[in-house]
Short mmCIF file of C-alpha atoms in Angstrom, two decimals:
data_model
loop_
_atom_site.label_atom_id
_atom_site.label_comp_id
_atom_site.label_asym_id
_atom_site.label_seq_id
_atom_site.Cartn_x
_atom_site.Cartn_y
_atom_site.Cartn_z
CA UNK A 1 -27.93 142.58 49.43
CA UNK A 2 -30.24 143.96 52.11
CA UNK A 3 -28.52 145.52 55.15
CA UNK A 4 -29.07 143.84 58.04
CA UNK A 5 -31.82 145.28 60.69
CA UNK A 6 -30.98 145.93 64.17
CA UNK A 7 -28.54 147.86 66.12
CA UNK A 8 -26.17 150.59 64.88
CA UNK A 9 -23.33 152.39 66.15
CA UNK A 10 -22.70 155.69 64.44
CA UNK A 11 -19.58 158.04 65.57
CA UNK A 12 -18.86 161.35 64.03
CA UNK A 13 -15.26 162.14 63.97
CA UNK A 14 -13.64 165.49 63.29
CA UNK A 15 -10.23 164.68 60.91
CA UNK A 16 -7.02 165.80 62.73
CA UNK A 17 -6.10 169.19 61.31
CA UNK A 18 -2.58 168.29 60.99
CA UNK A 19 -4.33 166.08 58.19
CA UNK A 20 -6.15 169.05 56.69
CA UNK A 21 -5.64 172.57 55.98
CA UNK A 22 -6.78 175.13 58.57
CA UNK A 23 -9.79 177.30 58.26
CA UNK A 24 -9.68 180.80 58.55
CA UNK A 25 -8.91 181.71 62.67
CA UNK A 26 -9.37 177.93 64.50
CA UNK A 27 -10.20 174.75 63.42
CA UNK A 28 -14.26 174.70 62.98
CA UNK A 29 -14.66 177.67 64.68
CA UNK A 30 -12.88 176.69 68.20
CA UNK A 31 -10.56 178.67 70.05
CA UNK A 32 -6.98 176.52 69.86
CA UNK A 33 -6.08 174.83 73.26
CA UNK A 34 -2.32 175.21 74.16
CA UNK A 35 -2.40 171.86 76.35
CA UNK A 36 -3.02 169.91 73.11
CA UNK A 37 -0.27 171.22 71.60
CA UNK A 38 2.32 170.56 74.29
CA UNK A 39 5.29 169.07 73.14
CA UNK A 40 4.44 170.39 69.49
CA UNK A 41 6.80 172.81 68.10
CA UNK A 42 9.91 170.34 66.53
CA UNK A 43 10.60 169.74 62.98
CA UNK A 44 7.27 169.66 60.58
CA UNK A 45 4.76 169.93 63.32
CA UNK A 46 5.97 173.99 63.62
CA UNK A 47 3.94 173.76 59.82
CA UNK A 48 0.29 171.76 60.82
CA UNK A 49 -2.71 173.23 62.51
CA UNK A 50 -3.27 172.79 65.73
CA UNK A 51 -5.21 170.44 67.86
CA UNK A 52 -8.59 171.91 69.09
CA UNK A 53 -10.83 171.42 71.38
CA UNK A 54 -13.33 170.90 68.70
CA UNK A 55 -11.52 168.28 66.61
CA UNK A 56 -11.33 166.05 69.92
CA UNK A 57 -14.07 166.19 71.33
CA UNK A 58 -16.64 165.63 68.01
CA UNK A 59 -14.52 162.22 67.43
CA UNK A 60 -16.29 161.05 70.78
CA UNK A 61 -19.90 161.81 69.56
CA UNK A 62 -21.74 158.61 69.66
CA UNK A 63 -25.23 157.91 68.57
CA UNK A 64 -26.99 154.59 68.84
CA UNK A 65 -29.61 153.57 65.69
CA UNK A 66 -31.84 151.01 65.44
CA UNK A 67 -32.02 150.40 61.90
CA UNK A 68 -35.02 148.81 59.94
CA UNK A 69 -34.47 148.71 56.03
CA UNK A 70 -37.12 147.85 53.79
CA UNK A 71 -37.34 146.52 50.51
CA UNK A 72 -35.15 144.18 48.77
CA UNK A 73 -32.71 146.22 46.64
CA UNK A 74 -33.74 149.19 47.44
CA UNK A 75 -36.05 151.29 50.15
CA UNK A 76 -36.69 153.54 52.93
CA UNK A 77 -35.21 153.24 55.67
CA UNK A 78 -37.41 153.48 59.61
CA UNK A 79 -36.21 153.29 63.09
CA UNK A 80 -35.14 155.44 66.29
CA UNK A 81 -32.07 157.42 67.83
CA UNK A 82 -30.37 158.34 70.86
CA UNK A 83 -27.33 159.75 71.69
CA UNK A 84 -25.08 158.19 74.29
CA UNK A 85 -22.06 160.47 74.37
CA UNK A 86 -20.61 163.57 73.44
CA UNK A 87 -17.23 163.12 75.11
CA UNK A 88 -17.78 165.70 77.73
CA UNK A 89 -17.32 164.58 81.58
CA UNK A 90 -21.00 166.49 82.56
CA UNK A 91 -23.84 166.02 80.52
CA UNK A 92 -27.47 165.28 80.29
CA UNK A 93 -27.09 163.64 76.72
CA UNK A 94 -29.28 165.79 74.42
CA UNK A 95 -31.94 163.82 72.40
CA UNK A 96 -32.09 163.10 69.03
CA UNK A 97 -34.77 161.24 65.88
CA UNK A 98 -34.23 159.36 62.91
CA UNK A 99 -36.19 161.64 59.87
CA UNK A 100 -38.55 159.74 57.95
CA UNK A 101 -36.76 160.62 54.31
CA UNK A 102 -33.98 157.73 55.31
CA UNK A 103 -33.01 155.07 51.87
CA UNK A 104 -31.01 152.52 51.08
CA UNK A 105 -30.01 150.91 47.41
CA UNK A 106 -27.85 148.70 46.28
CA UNK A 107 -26.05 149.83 42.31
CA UNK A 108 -24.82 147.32 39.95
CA UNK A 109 -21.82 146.17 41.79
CA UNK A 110 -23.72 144.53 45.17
CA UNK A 111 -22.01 148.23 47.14
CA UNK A 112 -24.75 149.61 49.53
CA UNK A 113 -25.19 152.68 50.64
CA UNK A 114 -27.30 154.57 52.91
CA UNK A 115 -28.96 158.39 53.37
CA UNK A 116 -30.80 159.03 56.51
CA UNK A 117 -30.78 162.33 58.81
CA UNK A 118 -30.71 163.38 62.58
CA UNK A 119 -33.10 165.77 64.08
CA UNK A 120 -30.88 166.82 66.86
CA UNK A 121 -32.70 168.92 70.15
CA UNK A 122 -29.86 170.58 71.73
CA UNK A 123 -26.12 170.34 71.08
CA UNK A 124 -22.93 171.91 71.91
CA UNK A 125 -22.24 173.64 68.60
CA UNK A 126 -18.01 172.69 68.53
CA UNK A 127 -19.22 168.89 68.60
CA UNK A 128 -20.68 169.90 64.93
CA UNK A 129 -18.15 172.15 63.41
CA UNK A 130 -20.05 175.49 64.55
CA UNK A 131 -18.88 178.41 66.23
CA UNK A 132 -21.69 179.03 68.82
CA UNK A 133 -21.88 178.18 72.59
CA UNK A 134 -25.37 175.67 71.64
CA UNK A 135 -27.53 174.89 69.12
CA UNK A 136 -30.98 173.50 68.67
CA UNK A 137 -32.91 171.51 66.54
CA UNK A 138 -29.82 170.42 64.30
CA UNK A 139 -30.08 168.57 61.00
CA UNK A 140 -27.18 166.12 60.72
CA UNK A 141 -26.85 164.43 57.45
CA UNK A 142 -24.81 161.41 56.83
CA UNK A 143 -24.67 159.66 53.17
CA UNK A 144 -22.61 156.17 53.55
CA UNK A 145 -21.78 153.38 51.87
CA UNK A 146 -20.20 150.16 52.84
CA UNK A 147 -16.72 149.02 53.34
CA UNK A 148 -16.50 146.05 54.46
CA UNK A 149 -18.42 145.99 57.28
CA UNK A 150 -18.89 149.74 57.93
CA UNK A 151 -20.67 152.44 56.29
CA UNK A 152 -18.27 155.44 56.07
CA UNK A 153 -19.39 158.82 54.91
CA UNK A 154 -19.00 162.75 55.15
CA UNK A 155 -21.60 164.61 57.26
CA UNK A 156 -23.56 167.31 56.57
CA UNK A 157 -25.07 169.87 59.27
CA UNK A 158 -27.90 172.37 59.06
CA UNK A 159 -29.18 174.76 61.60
CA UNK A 160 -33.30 175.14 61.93
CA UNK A 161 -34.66 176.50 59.10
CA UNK A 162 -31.99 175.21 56.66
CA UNK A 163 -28.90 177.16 56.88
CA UNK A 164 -25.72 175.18 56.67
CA UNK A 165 -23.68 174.80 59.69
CA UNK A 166 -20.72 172.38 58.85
CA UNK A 167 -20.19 170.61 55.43
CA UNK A 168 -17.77 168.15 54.28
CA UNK A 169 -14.95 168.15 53.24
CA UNK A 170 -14.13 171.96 54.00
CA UNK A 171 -14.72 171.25 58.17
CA UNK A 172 -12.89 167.44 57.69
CA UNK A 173 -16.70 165.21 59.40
CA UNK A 174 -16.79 162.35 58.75
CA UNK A 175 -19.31 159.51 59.58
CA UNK A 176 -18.29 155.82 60.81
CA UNK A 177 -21.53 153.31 61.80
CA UNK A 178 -20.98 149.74 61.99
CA UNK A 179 -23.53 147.26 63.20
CA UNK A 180 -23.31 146.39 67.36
CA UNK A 181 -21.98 142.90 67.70
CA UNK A 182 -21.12 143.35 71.31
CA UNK A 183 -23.09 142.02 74.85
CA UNK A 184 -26.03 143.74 75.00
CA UNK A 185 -27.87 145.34 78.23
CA UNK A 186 -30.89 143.24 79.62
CA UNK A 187 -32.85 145.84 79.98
CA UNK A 188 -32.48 148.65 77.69
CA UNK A 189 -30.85 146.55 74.91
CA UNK A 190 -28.04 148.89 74.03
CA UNK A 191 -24.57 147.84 74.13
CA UNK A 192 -22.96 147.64 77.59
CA UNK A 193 -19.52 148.55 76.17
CA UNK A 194 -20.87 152.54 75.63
CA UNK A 195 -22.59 152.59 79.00
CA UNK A 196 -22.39 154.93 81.99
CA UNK A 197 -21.87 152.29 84.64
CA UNK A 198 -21.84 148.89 83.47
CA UNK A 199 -22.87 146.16 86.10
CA UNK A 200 -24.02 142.36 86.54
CA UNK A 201 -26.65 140.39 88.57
CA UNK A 202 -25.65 138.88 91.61
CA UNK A 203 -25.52 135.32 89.71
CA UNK A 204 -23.27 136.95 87.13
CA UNK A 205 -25.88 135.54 84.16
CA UNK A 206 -27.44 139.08 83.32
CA UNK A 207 -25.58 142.02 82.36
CA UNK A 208 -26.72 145.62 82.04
CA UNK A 209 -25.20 149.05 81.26
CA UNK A 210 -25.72 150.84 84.40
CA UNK A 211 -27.19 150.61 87.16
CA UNK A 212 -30.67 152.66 86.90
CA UNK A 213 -31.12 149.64 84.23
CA UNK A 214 -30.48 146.87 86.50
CA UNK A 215 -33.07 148.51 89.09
CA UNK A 216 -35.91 148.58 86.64
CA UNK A 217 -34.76 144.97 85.48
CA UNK A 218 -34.48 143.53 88.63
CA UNK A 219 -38.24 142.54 88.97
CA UNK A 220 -38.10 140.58 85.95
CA UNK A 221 -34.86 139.20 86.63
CA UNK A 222 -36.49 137.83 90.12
CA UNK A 223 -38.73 135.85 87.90
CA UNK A 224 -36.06 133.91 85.72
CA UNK A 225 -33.02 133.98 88.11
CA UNK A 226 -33.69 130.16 88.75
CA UNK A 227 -34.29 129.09 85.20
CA UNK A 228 -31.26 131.59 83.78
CA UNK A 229 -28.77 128.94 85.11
CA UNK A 230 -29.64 126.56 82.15
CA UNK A 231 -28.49 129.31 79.73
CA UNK A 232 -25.38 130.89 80.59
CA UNK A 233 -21.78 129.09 79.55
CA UNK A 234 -20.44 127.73 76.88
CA UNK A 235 -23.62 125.64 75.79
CA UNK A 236 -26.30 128.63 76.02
CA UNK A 237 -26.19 132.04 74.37
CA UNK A 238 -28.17 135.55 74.31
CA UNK A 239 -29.75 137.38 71.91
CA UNK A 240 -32.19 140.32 71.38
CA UNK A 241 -36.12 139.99 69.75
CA UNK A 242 -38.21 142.57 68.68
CA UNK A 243 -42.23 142.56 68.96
CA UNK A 244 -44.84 145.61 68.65
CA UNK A 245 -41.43 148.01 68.48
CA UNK A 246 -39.91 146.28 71.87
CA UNK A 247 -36.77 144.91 71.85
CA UNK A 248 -36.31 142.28 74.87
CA UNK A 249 -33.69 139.48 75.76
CA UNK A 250 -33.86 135.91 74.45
CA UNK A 251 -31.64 133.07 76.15
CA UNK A 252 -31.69 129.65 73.89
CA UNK A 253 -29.54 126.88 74.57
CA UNK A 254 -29.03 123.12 73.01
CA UNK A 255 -31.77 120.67 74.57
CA UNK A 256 -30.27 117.72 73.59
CA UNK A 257 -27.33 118.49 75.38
CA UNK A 258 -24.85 120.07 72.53
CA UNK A 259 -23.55 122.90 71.81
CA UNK A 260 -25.94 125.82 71.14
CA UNK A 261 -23.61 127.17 67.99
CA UNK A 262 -25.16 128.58 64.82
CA UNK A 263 -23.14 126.06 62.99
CA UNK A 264 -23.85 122.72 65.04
CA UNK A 265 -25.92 121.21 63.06
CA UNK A 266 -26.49 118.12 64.58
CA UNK A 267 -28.75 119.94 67.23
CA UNK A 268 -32.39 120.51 66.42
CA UNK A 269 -34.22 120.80 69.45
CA UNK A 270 -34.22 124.25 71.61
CA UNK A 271 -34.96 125.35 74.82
CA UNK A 272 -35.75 128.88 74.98
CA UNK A 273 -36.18 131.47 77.84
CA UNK A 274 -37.66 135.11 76.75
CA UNK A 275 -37.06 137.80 79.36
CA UNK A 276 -40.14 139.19 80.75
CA UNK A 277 -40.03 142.74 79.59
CA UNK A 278 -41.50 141.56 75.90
CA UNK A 279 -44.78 142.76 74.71
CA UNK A 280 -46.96 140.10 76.79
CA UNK A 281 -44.99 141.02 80.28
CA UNK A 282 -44.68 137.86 81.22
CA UNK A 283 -41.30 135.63 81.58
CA UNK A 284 -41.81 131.98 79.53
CA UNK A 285 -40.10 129.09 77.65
CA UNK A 286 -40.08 127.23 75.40
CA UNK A 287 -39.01 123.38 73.27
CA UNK A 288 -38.93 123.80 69.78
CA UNK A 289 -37.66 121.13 67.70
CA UNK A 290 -36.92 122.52 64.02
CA UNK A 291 -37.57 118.92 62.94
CA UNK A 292 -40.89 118.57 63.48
CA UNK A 293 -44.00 120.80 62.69
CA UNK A 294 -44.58 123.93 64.90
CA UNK A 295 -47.50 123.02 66.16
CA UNK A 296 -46.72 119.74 67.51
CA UNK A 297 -42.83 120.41 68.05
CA UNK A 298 -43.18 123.43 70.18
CA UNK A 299 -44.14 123.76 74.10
CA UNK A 300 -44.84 127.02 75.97
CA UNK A 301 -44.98 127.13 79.43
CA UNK A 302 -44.68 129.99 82.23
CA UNK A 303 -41.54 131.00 84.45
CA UNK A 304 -42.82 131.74 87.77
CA UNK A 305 -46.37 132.49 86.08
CA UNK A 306 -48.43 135.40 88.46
CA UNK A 307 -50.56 136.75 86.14
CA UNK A 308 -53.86 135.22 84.13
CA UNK A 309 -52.81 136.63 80.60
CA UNK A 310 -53.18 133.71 78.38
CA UNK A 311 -50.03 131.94 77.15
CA UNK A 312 -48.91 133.10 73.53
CA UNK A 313 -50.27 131.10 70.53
CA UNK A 314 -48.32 128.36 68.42
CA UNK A 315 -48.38 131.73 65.91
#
């Protein structure tokens, strides 16, 4: 079974070293806060490690991927990376790729797993299991496999030029990513759960993770504030496209009047509205009934149309 494509969440945790022997001097390399360890000090906790600074703060290292796996059992594995937080109240979130040596296979038993890397910029070396004040250009490996509906893993870190920085399991990382199911931003597309400032449009229809987004959005949402109102409750619903490497909002909602549910299947005709940041810049919807043939069964026409561009093809 093929993993699905689209939008991952990956979070690199640093075990609890009450949970783990300690390294020689402090956990990965960090000097040992004292106001962790309040209120330590009774019964076995006078025998574990204590909490650093280090094994908090790489638990809150997130890093959206957007995943594209090819093949059919087995195959590389393409897409992009950013990092949205790194658990610390001040930062300009440093930037990060997806290598192009990422796979995927599938053994015997239907288990995936996964192998990609990180090319981290910049990064606060603690987050990582170092013992430096930064770091730059950071290899961060993660192996996974799936577990349900997570791939779990150890991590692997290596400085520039290839010396190793943190391994697993001596410095406890490990490597959580499970697929975003959550609302998405309108404009950006990433999930408005992990965002700095989450907000809404004034109708309440469009949501976006902060508000820099809903600036840039906000001439496009002009454009399809109107039709938007056709979408939104229980009988419309959101999702995100792709085209030419841009992701973009679709709305789609039941045009006969039921309920637009993946498992209604008494509905067969569509409307659909696609946000106007796709490929062609231009807001538009769309009829399609699944019941008849494309070309016949689907109409196109323009929301709020200002621009000559030609509609898009039946295609």
């Amino acid at each position: 079974m093929r993993p699905v494509n689209g939008l991952y969440l990956l979070r690199l945790h640093v075990s609890p070293p009450r949970y783990r022997a300690k390294e020689p001097g402090t956990a990965a390399g960090a000097e040992s806060d004292p106001a962790l360890n309040e209120g330590a000090g009774d019964g076995d906790d006078q025998q574990k490690p204590p909490l650093t600074t280090s094994s908090i703060a790489a638990d809150r290292l997130k890093v959206i991927c957007r995943l594209r796996f090819h093949g059919v059992r087995a195959g590389g594995i393409s897409g992009s990376a950013r990092i949205i937080s790194t658990g610390r109240s001040s930062e300009s979130s440093p930037r990060a790729s997806l290598t192009h040596d990422g796979v995927w296979s599938t053994d015997q038993d239907g288990a995936v797993s996964v192998a990609f890397s990180l090319n981290v910029e910049r990064i606060e070396s603690d987050l990582v299991g170092g013992n430096s004040s930064e770091l730059t250009n950071v290899t961060v490996q993660f192996p996974g496999t799936m577990a349900g509906r997570v791939f779990v893993g150890a991590v692997t870190v290596y400085k520039a030029g290839g010396g190793l920085i943190s391994k697993s399991p001596e410095n406890g990382i490990r490597a959580v990513m499970k697929e975003v199911t959550s609302a998405r931003c309108a404009k950006c597309q990433d999930p408005i759960e992990y965002g700095r400032s989450p907000c809404h449009s004034p109708c309440g229809n469009v949501a976006y993770c902060s508000q820099s987004c809903q600036g840039a959005h906000q001439l496009h949402y002009d454009r399809i504030k109107q039709a938007i109102g056709r979408y939104s409750g229980p009988h419309g619903a959101k999702c995100t496209a792709s085209s030419g490497g841009i992701e973009f909002g679709v709305y789609w909602a039941a045009a006969t009047g039921g309920t637009a549910g993946a498992h209604n299947l008494t509905v067969t005709a569509f409307n659909i509205l696609v946000d106007g940041t796709n490929p062609l810049g231009v807001a538009y919807e769309m009829r399609v009934d699944v019941l008849i043939d494309a070309r016949s069964g689907t109409s196109v026409s323009y929301v709020n149309p200002d621009t000559g561009k030609p509609l898009p093809s039946d295609s």
